[in-house]
Every structure is written in structure tokens, then in C-alpha cells.
Coordinates of C-alpha atoms in Angstrom, one line a residue:
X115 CA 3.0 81.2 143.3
X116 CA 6.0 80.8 141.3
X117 CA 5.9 83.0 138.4
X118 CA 7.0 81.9 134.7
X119 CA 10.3 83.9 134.3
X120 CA 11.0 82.4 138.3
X121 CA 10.3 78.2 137.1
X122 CA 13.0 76.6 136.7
X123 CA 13.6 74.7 133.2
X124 CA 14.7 71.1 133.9
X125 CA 13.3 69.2 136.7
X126 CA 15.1 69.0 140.4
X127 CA 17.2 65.2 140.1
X128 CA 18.4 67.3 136.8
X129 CA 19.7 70.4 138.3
X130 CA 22.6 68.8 139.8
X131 CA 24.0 67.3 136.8
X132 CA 23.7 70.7 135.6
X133 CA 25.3 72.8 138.1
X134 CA 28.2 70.2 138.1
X135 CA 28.7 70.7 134.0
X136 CA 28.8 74.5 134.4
X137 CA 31.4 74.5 137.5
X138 CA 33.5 72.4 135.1
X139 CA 33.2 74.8 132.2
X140 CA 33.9 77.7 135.1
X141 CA 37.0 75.8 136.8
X142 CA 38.2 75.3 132.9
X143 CA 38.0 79.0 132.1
X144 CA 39.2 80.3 135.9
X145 CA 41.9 77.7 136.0
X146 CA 43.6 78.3 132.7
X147 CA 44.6 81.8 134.0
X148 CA 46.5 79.8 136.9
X149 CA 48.1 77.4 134.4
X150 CA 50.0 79.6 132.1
X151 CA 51.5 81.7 135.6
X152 CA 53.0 77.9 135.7
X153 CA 53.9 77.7 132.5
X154 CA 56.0 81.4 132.6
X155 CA 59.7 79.8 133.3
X156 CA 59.5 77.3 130.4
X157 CA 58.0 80.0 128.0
X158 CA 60.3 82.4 128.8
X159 CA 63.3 79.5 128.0
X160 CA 61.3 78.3 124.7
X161 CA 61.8 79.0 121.3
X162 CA 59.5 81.8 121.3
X163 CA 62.2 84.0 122.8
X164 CA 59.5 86.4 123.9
X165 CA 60.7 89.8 126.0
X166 CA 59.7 90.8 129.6
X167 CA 56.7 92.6 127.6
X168 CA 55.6 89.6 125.1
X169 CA 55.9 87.2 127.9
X170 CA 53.3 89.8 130.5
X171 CA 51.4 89.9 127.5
X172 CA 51.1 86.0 126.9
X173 CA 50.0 85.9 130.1
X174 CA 47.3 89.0 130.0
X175 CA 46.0 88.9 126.3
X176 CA 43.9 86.4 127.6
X177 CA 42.3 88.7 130.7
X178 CA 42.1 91.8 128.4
X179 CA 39.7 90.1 125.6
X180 CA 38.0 88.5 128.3
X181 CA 37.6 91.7 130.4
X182 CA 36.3 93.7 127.7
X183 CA 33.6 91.4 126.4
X184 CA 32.1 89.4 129.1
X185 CA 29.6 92.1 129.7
X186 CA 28.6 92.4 126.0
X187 CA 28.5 88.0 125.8
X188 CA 26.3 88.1 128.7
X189 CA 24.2 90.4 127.2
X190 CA 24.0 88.5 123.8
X191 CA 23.1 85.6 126.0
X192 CA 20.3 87.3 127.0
X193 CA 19.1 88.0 123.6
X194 CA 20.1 84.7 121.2
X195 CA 20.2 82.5 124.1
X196 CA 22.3 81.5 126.7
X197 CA 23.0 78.0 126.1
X198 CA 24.3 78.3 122.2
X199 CA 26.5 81.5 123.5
X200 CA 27.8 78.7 125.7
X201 CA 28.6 76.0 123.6
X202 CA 30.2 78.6 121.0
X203 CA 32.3 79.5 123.6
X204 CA 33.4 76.6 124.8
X205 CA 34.4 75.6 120.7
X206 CA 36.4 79.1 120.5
X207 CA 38.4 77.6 123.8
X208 CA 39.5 75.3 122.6
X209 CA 40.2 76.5 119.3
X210 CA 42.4 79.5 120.4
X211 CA 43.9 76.5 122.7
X212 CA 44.9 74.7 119.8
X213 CA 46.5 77.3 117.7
X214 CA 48.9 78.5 120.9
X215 CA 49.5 75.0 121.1
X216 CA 51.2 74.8 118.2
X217 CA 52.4 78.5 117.6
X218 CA 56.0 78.7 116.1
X219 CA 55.8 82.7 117.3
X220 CA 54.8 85.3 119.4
X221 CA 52.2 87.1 117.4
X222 CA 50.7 83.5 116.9
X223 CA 50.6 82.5 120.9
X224 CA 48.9 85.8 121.0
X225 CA 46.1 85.5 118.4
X226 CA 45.4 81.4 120.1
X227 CA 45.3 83.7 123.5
X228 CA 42.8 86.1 122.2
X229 CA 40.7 83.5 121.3
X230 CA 40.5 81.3 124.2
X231 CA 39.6 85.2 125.7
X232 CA 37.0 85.1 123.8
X233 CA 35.6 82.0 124.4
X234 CA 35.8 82.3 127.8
X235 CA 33.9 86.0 127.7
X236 CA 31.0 84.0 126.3
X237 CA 31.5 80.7 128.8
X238 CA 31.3 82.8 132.1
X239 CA 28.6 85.1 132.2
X240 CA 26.3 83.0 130.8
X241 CA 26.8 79.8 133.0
X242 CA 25.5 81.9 135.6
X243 CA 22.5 83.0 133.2
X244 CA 21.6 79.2 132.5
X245 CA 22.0 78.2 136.4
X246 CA 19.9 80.9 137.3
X247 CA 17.4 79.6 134.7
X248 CA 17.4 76.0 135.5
X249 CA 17.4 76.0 139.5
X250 CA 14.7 76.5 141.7
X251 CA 14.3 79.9 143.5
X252 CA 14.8 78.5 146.7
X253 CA 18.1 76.1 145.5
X254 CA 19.5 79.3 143.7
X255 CA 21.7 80.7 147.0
X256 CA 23.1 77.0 147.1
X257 CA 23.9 77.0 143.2
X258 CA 25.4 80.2 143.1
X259 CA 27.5 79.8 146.1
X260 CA 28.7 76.0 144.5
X261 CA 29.7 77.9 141.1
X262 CA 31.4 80.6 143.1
X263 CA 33.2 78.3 145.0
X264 CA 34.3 76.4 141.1
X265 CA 35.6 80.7 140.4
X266 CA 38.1 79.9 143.5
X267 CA 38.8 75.9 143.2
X268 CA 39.8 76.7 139.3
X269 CA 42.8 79.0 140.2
X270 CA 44.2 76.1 142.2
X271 CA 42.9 73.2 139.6
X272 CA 44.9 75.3 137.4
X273 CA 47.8 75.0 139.4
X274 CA 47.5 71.4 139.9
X275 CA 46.8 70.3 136.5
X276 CA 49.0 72.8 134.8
X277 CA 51.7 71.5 137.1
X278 CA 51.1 68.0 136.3
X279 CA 51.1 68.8 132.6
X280 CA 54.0 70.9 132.2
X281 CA 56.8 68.5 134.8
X282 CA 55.9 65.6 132.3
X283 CA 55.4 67.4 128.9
X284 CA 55.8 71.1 127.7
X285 CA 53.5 74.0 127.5
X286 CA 52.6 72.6 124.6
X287 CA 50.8 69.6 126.3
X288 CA 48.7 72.5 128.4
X289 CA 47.6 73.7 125.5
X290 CA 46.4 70.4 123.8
X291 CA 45.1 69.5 127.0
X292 CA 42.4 72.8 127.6
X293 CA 41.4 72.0 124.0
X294 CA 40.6 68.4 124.6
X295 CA 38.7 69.5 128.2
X296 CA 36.7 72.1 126.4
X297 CA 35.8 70.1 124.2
X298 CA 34.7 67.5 126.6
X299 CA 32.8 70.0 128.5
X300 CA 30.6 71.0 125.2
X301 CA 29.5 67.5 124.7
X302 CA 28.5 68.0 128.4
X303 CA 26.7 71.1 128.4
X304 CA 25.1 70.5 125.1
X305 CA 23.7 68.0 126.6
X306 CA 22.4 68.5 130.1
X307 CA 22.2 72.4 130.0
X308 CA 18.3 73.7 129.1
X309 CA 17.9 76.4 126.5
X310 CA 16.3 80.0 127.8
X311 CA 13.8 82.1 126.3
X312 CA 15.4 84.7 123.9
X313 CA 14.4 88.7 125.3
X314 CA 13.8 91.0 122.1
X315 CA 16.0 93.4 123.1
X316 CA 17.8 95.3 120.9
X317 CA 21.6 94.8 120.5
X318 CA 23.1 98.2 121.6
X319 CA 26.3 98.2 119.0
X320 CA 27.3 101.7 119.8
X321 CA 27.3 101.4 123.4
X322 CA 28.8 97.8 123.5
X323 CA 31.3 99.7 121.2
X324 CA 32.3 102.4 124.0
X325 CA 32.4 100.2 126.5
X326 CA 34.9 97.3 125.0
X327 CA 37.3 100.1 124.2
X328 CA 37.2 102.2 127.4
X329 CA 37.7 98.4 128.9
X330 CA 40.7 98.2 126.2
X331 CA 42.2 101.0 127.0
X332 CA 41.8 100.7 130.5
X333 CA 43.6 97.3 130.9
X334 CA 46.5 98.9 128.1
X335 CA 47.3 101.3 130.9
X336 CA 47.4 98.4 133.8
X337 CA 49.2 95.9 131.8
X338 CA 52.0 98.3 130.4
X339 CA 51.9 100.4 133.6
X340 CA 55.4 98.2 134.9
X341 CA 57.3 97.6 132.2
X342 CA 56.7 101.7 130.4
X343 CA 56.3 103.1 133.8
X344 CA 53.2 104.7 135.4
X345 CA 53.7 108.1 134.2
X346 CA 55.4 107.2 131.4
X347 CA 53.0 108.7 127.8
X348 CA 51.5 105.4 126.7
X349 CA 50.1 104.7 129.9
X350 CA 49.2 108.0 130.7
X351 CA 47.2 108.4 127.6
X352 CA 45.4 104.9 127.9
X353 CA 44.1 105.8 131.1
X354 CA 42.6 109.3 129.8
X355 CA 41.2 107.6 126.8
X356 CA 39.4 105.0 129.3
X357 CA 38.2 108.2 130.8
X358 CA 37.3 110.1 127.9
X359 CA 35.3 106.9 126.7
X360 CA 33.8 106.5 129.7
X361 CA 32.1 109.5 130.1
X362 CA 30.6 109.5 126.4
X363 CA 29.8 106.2 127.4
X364 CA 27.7 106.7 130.3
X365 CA 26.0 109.8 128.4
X366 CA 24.7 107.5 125.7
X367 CA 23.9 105.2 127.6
X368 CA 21.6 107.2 129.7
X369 CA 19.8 107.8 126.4
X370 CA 19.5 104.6 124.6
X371 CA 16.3 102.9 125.0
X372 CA 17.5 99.7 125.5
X373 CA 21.2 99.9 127.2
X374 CA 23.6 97.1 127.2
X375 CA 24.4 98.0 130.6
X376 CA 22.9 100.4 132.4
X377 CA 24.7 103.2 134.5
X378 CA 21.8 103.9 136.3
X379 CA 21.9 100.3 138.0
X380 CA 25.3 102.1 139.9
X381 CA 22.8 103.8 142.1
X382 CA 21.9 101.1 143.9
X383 CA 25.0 100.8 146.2
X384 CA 24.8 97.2 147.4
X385 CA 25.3 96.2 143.5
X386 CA 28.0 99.1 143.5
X387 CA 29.8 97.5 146.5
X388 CA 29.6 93.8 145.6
X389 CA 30.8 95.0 142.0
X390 CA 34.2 96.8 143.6
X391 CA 34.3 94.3 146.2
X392 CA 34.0 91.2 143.4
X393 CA 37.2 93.1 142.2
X394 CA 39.5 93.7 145.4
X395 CA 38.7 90.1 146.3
X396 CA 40.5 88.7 143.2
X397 CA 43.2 91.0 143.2
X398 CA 44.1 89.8 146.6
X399 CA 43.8 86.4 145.4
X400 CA 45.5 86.5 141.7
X401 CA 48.4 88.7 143.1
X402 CA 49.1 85.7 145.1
X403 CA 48.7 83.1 142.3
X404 CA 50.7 85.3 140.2
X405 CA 53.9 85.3 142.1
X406 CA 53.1 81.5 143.8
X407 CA 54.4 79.5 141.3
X408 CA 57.4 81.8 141.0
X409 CA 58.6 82.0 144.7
X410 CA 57.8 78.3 144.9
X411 CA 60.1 77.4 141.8
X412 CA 62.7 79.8 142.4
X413 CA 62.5 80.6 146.0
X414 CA 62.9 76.7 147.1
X415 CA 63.6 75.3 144.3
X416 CA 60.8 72.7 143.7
X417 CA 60.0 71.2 140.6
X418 CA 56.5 72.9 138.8
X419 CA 54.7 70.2 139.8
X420 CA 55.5 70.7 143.4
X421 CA 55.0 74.5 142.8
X422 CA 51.4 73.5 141.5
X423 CA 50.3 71.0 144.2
X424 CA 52.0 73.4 146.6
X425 CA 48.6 75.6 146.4
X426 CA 46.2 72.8 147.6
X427 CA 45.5 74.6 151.3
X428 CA 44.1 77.6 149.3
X429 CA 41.4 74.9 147.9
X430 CA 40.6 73.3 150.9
X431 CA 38.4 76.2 152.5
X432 CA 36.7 76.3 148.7
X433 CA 35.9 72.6 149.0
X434 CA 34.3 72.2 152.3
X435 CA 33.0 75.4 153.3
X436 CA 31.6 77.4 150.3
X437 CA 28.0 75.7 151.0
X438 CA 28.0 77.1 153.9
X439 CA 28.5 80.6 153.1
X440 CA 24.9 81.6 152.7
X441 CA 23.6 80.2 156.0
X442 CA 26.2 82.5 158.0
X443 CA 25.6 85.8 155.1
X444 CA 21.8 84.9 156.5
X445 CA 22.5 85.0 160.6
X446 CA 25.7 87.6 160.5
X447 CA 24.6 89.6 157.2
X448 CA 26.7 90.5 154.3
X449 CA 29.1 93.4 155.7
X450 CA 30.3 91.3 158.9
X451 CA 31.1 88.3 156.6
X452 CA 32.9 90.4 154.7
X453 CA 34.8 92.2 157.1
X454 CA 36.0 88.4 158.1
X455 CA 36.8 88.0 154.3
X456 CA 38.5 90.9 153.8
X457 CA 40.9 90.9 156.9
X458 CA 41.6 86.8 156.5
X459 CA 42.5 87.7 153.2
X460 CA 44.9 90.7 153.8
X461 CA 46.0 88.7 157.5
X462 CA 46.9 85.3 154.7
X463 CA 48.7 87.4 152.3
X464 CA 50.6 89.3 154.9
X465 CA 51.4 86.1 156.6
X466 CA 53.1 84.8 153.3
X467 CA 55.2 87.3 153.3
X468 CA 57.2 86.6 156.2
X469 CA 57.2 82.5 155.6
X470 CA 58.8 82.1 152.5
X471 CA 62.1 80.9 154.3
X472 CA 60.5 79.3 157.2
X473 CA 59.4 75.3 156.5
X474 CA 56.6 74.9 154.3
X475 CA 53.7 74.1 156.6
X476 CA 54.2 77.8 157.7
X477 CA 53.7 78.9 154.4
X478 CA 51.1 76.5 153.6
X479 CA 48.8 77.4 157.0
X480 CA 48.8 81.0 155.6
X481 CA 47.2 79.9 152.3
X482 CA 44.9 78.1 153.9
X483 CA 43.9 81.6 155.5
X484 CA 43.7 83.3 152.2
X485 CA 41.3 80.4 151.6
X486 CA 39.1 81.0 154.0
X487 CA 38.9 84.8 153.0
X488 CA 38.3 83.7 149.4
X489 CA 35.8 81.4 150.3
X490 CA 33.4 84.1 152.6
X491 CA 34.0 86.8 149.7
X492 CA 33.4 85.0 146.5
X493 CA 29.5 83.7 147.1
X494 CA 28.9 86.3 149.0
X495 CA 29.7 89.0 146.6
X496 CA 28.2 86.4 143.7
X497 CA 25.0 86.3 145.1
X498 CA 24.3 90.4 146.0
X499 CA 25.1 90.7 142.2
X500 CA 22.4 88.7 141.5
X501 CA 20.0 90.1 143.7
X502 CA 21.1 93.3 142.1
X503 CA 19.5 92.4 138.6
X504 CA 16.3 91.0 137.3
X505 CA 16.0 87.1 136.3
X506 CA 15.7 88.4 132.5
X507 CA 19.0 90.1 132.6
X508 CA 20.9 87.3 134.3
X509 CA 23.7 87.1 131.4
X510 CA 24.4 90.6 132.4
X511 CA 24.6 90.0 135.9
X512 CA 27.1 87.0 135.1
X513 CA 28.7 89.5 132.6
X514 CA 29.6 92.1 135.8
X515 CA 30.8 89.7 137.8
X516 CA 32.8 88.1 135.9
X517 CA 34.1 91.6 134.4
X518 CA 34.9 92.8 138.2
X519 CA 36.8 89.7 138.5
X520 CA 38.8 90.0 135.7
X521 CA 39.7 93.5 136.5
X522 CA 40.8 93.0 140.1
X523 CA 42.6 89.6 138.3
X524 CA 44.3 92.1 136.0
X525 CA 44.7 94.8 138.5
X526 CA 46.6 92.1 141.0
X527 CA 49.0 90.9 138.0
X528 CA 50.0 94.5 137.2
X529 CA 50.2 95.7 141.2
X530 CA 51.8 92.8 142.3
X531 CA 54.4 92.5 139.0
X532 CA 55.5 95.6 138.9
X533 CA 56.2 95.9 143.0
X534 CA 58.0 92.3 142.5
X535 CA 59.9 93.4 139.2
X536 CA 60.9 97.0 140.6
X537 CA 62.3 95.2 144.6
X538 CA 64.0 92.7 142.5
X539 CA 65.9 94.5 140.5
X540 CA 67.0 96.9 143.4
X541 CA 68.4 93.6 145.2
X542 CA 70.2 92.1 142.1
X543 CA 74.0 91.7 142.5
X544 CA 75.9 94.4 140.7
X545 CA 76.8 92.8 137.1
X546 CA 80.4 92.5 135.1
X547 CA 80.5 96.0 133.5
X548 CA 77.0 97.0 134.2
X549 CA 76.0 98.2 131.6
X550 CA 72.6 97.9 129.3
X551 CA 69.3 97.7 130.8
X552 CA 68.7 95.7 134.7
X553 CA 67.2 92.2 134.4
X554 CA 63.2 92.0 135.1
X555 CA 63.1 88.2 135.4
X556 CA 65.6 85.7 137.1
X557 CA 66.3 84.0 133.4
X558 CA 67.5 87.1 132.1
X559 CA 69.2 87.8 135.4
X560 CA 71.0 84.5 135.5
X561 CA 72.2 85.3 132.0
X562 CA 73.6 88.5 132.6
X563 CA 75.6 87.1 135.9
X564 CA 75.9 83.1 135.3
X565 CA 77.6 83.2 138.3
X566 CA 75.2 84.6 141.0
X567 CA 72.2 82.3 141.1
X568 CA 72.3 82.3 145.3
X569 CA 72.4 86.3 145.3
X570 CA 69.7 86.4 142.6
X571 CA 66.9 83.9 144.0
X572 CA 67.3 86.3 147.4
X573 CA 66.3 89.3 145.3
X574 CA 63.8 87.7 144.0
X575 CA 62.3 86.6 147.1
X576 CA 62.3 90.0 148.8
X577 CA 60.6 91.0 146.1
X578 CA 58.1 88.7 145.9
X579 CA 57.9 89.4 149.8
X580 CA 57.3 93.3 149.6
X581 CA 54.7 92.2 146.7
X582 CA 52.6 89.8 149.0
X583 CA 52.8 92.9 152.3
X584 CA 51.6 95.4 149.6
X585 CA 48.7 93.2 148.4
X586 CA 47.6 92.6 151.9
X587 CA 47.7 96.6 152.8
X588 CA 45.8 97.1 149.8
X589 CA 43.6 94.5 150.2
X590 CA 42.8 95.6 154.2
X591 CA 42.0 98.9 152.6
X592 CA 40.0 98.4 149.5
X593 CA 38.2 96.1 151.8
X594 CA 37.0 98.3 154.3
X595 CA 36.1 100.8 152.3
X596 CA 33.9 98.0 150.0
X597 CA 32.5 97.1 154.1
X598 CA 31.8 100.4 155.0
X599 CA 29.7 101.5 151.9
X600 CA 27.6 97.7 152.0
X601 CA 26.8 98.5 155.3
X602 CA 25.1 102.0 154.8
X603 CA 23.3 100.4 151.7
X604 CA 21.9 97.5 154.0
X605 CA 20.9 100.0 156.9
X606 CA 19.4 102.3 154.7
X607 CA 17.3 98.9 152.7
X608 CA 16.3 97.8 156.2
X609 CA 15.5 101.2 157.3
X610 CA 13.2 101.8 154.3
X611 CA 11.5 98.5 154.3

């Protein structure tokens, strides 16, 4: 018998319409991280005149406020209700879209940034608490690996549409446009998505407190990390503040009645793995969106429309075969399909690495690999989150894996930035006097030696090489490590049951 918390809300003709609205809302969310990596040339060129720094941090302020409150929106979901945490962050999207849209200034772009983040904190976790709620137990592996798959397609819609936008207006049109779409999407969801029952638990303020700042100071130490240097104070003391918060985190928590998250869940190591491997999958897979568009642009010169539609064999894996993903999880089990994740991934990235001056369809084939590793990894990882965390606390459980994505997303930016930036300016052609600081990007490059663009894009593209063979290693790794510990949590489950 299906038990009340396990019924779904809306009836079964309806639950399409609604898994098709929150994909949408997830694509818009997912994708707009692709878009501004588009957008990075012509920002960099506007009348902004934003640094190395301001212009990493255009890009990131939106994955830092998301990072560090997704987990505390799910859980306010849970409490006040999933579907109005939804719709109010869908408004703040498009709010924070329309003031960077028209931002005369950095600190202006920055503040619209933060709030898209924040709208997009309370979009993601709890689409996956209202799908949860409104399909069938039985339907719910098929949901979850659909919405997954929208997580993947929305890098690349991001890509296509931003690229679309920004060869036939400016950056300016994105933003007007993710407003509009946002918009669009609340009339959608306020009117298909079911409401939830509210839980009466209590908000934990302290520990949500901890937690967004260790988060904070966490992704201060990542971001800055290549442009201060690793060791360099700032970052040294971010990352032992994210430690010292963590642990007087995780003590409190262990004695608060009601936690927003609690540790304790990090016992069970199938939720442990799927939470790491959530984030090694999407730093494999926004590494290589972040320097894409770049080596695309620069590297063969194509306009950023080309650059953007230049992604599509990464989508088509997403497209056709995410449905599918469950069936094989259920006749190979979870740690072979993700071995086959794992190494297509790492095998894609690497593969990229040595086609960037070899004709396109080269290049293109080893997407279409990195595809198919995103594709097994994503709805696999999705679903043993889940599974991880009871029905009632399924904003959470949206909440952590949409916080491990962000991470790795934030982890593959920094990694794969600084590796690019620090290859790139070894290669660069000695300049007229040199002196003052190198170059970090090819605008300020090509400024400093007008006269070497040939010399410059070569840098640039071994960078961008020795980026994409350092994200597969790292990927390989991570992943086998995420593999091996999944596989002794599944022996030991079946050994016990």
C-alpha cells in the first residue's frame, strides 16, 4: 500500500507537464553558468573595464551565493513549502538578471550576480523536492534521471542560446533575456507545480549560519587560489577558516535537535560517495565548458555563436540516453556504471586535448565522449542521493546535490583557470621592454604586444591543452577513488540484507 508521505500530489497525465516545467526552470538555472563563460571576451572589452580578478569574479559570484545556500533553501523548502520557495526564486532570477543587465559598473554586475545566485539556491533544490512530491514511486527513477539529464543539457543550452544572444546583441541582451525566461518559467510553475505539506521543523539559524560561511570561505580560497596564488595569505587563511568553521559546525550540529543538515547522514557511505562523486563529475564537465568557448573563439577563430553551437555533441548523449540510465544502474549496478562514467569522462577530456588543431569532427567526437560519461554519472549519482534521504527531507536532498555540483562546478573553474592562466603566460612571446606584470588573458596580451596575435593564440592553446590532460588525470583519479568506496558500501548493503 502506498503510504501518504509516498502519494503523489497531482494525478499521472499531470506529472509530465510537471517534470517538463521544472527541467526548464533547471536548464535556466544550469545553463546561465554556461552563458556568461560565452559572454567573457565581450565583458572583458566593455565598458566595465573589469580586471583578471572582477572578470573570475563576474563569472563565480554567481556559483559562490549559490553554493552556500542551496542546502539552507532546500531545507526552507521543506519547512514553508517547496513550491512558493520556487516561484520566489524564480522572481529573484530574474531580478538579479535585470539589474546586471543594465549595470553601468562592476560592483553593480556583482550585486545582479548575487541575486540571480540566490534565486537559483532556492530554484534547484527544491524542483527536486516538488518532483519527488508529485510523481509516483514507481515513475520517480524515470523523473529523476529526466531532470538530471536537464542538469547536463542546460550547460550546452547555455551555450547555444547565450551564443545566439550575444553574436546578434550584447551581454546585455543575455541578461534581458534570462529575466524574461524566468519569468516565463514562474507563470509555468505556478501553475502546474502542486504545493507540499509544510514539516514543523525548526529553522536551525545558527547552524545554517556555520555552514554558509564555512561554504563562503571555502569557495574565497578556490576562486582567489589563481590569481593570489595557492599559498599566498588570503587563500591560506580562507581555507583554515572553512576548516575551523567546519569543525564547530559539525559539533553543533551533532547537538541540535533539529539539524539543518545532519553530519551523521555522512556515515552512510553510498550518500558519501554519490555526494563526492556528484562533485568530480561536474568538475570534469565545467572545466571543459570553462575553457570551450575560449579555445573555440580564440583557438580557431569562430564567431561566439559557432563557439556555442560548437558544444552540441556533448548534448546529444544527454538527449537520447539519460532515460536509459536506470535500466543499466539496475542490470550492471551503480559502481560498474560509474567506472564507465568516470573513464569516458577523463578518456573525452584527454582526447580534447590533443584535437584542438586537428579538423573539428575530431574535436567534436571527443565531446560526444565526455557526453556519454556525463550522461551515466549525473542520474546515477542523482538518484543514490535520493535514496540516501527520507521523502520528508527531499529539499535537502535536492539541496546536497545541487551543493556538490556547484562545488565540483567551482572546483573545475579554479583548477582548470589557473593551470590555463599559469601555461599561458609561460608560452607568451617576450614583450617590448618587459616590464610590469605578464598578461592573464589574450585581451590584455594582445594589448601589451599588438603585434603578436599568431604567437599569443598558440599560448593560449597549449594552455588550454595542459588544462583539459590535467582535468582528465584528475577526473580518472577522483573517479576511482568515488568507485572504489561505492562499491564496498553496496557489498557491505547486500551483505547485510
Amino acid at each position: 500500500m502506498t503510504s501518504t508521505v509516498d502519494r503523489p500530489a497531482v494525478p499521472a497525465r499531470r506529472q509530465g507537464l510537471v517534470l517538463a516545467c521544472l527541467s526548464v526552470c533547471t536548464a535556466l538555472v544550469v545553463g546561465f553558468v554556461a552563458a556568461i563563460n560565452l559572454a567573457v571576451p565581450q565583458l572583458a572589452a566593455s565598458s566595465l573595464h573589469p580586471s583578471a580578478d572582477q572578470l573570475l569574479w563576474i563569472v563565480d559570484a554567481y556559483v559562490v551565493v549559490f553554493a552556500c545556500l542551496v542546502i539552507p533553501a532546500g531545507a526552507a523548502g521543506d519547512k514553508f513549502g517547496r513550491k512558493g520557495a520556487l516561484l520566489t526564486g524564480l522572481a529573484v532570477v530574474a531580478l538579479g538578471a535585470l539589474v546586471s543587465a543594465a549595470a553601468p559598473n562592476v560592483p553593480l554586475m556583482l550585486l545582479g550576480r548575487a541575486l540571480t545566485g540566490l534565486g537559483a539556491a532556492c530554484v534547484l533544490p527544491n524542483c527536486v523536492g516538488v518532483l519527488l512530491h508529485a510523481t509516483a514511486p514507481e515513475r520517480r527513477g524515470h523523473a529523476l534521471a529526466v531532470w538530471a539529464a536537464a542538469t547536463g543539457v542546460g550547460g550546452v543550452v547555455g551555450n547555444i542560446g547565450g551564443g545566439t544572444l550575444l553574436s546578434r546583441g550584447s551581454w546585455h541582451t543575455l541578461f534581458v533575456a534570462v529575466a524574461v525566461v524566468a519569468a516565463a518559467c514562474l507563470a509555468w510553475a505556478a501553475a502546474v507545480a502542486p504545493r507540499s505539506a509544510r514539516h514543523a521543523r525548526r529553522i536551525d539559524v545558527p547552524g545554517t549560519a556555520l555552514f554558509v560561511a564555512a561554504v563562503v570561505a571555502l569557495l574565497l580560497g578556490i576562486i582567489e587560489g589563481p590569481e593570489k596564488g595557492w599559498s599566498s595569505v588570503p587563500v591560506v587563511t580562507a581555507f583554515a577558516a572553512c576548516l575551523l568553521l567546519g569543525v564547530v559546525w559539525v559539533l553543533l550540529e551533532l547537538r541540535t535537535r533539529h539539524p539543518m543538515l545532519d553530519p551523521r547522514l555522512f556515515r552512510d557511505a553510498r550518500l558519501a560517495g554519490a555526494a563526492l562523486g556528484m562533485t568530480v563529475a561536474f568538475f570534469g564537465s565545467f572545466g571543459l565548458f570553462y575553457v570551450n568557448a575560449s579555445l573555440l573563439q580564440y583557438g580557431r577563430g569562430w564567431s561566439v555563436l559557432r563557439a556555442g553551437v560548437g558544444i552540441i555533441p556533448v548534448t546529444i548523449p544527454l538527449l537520447l540516453g539519460s532515460r536509459h540510465v536506470p535500466a543499466l544502474v539496475r542490470r550492471f549496478g551503480v559502481p560498474a556504471t560509474l567506472t564507465a562514467a568516470f573513464a569516458l569522462t577523463s578518456a573525452g577530456l584527454a582526447g580534447l586535448s590533443l584535437t584542438t588543431d586537428l579538423a573539428y569532427p575530431w574535436y567534436g567526437a571527443c565531446l560526444f565522449v565526455v557526453g556519454l560519461g556525463i550522461m551515466l554519472a549525473v542520474p546515477t549519482l542523482t538518484a543514490e542521493i535520493a535514496a540516501g534521504l527520507p521523502l520528508e527531507r527531499a529539499g535537502i536532498a535536492g539541496g546536497l546535490q545541487s551543493a556538490t555540483r556547484e562545488l565540483g562546478s567551482a572546483l573545475g573553474v579554479a583548477v582548470v583557470g589557473t593551470i590555463l592562466t599559469a601555461s599561458f603566460t609561460h608560452h607568451l612571446p617576450a614583450r617590448p621592454g618587459g616590464h610590469g606584470p605578464a598578461p592573464h588573458t589574450v585581451s590584455e596580451a594582445l594589448e601589451a604586444t599588438p603585434g603578436a596575435h599568431s604567437a599569443i593564440v598558440t599560448a593560449f592553446t597549449h594552455g588550454g591543452d595542459t588544462a583539459l590532460r590535467a582535468a582528465a588525470l584528475i577526473t580518472l583519479v577522483a573517479g576511482a577513488l568515488v568507485v572504489g568506496g561505492l562499491t564496498r558500501a553496496h557489498r557491505r548493503a547486500r551483505t547485510a540484507s
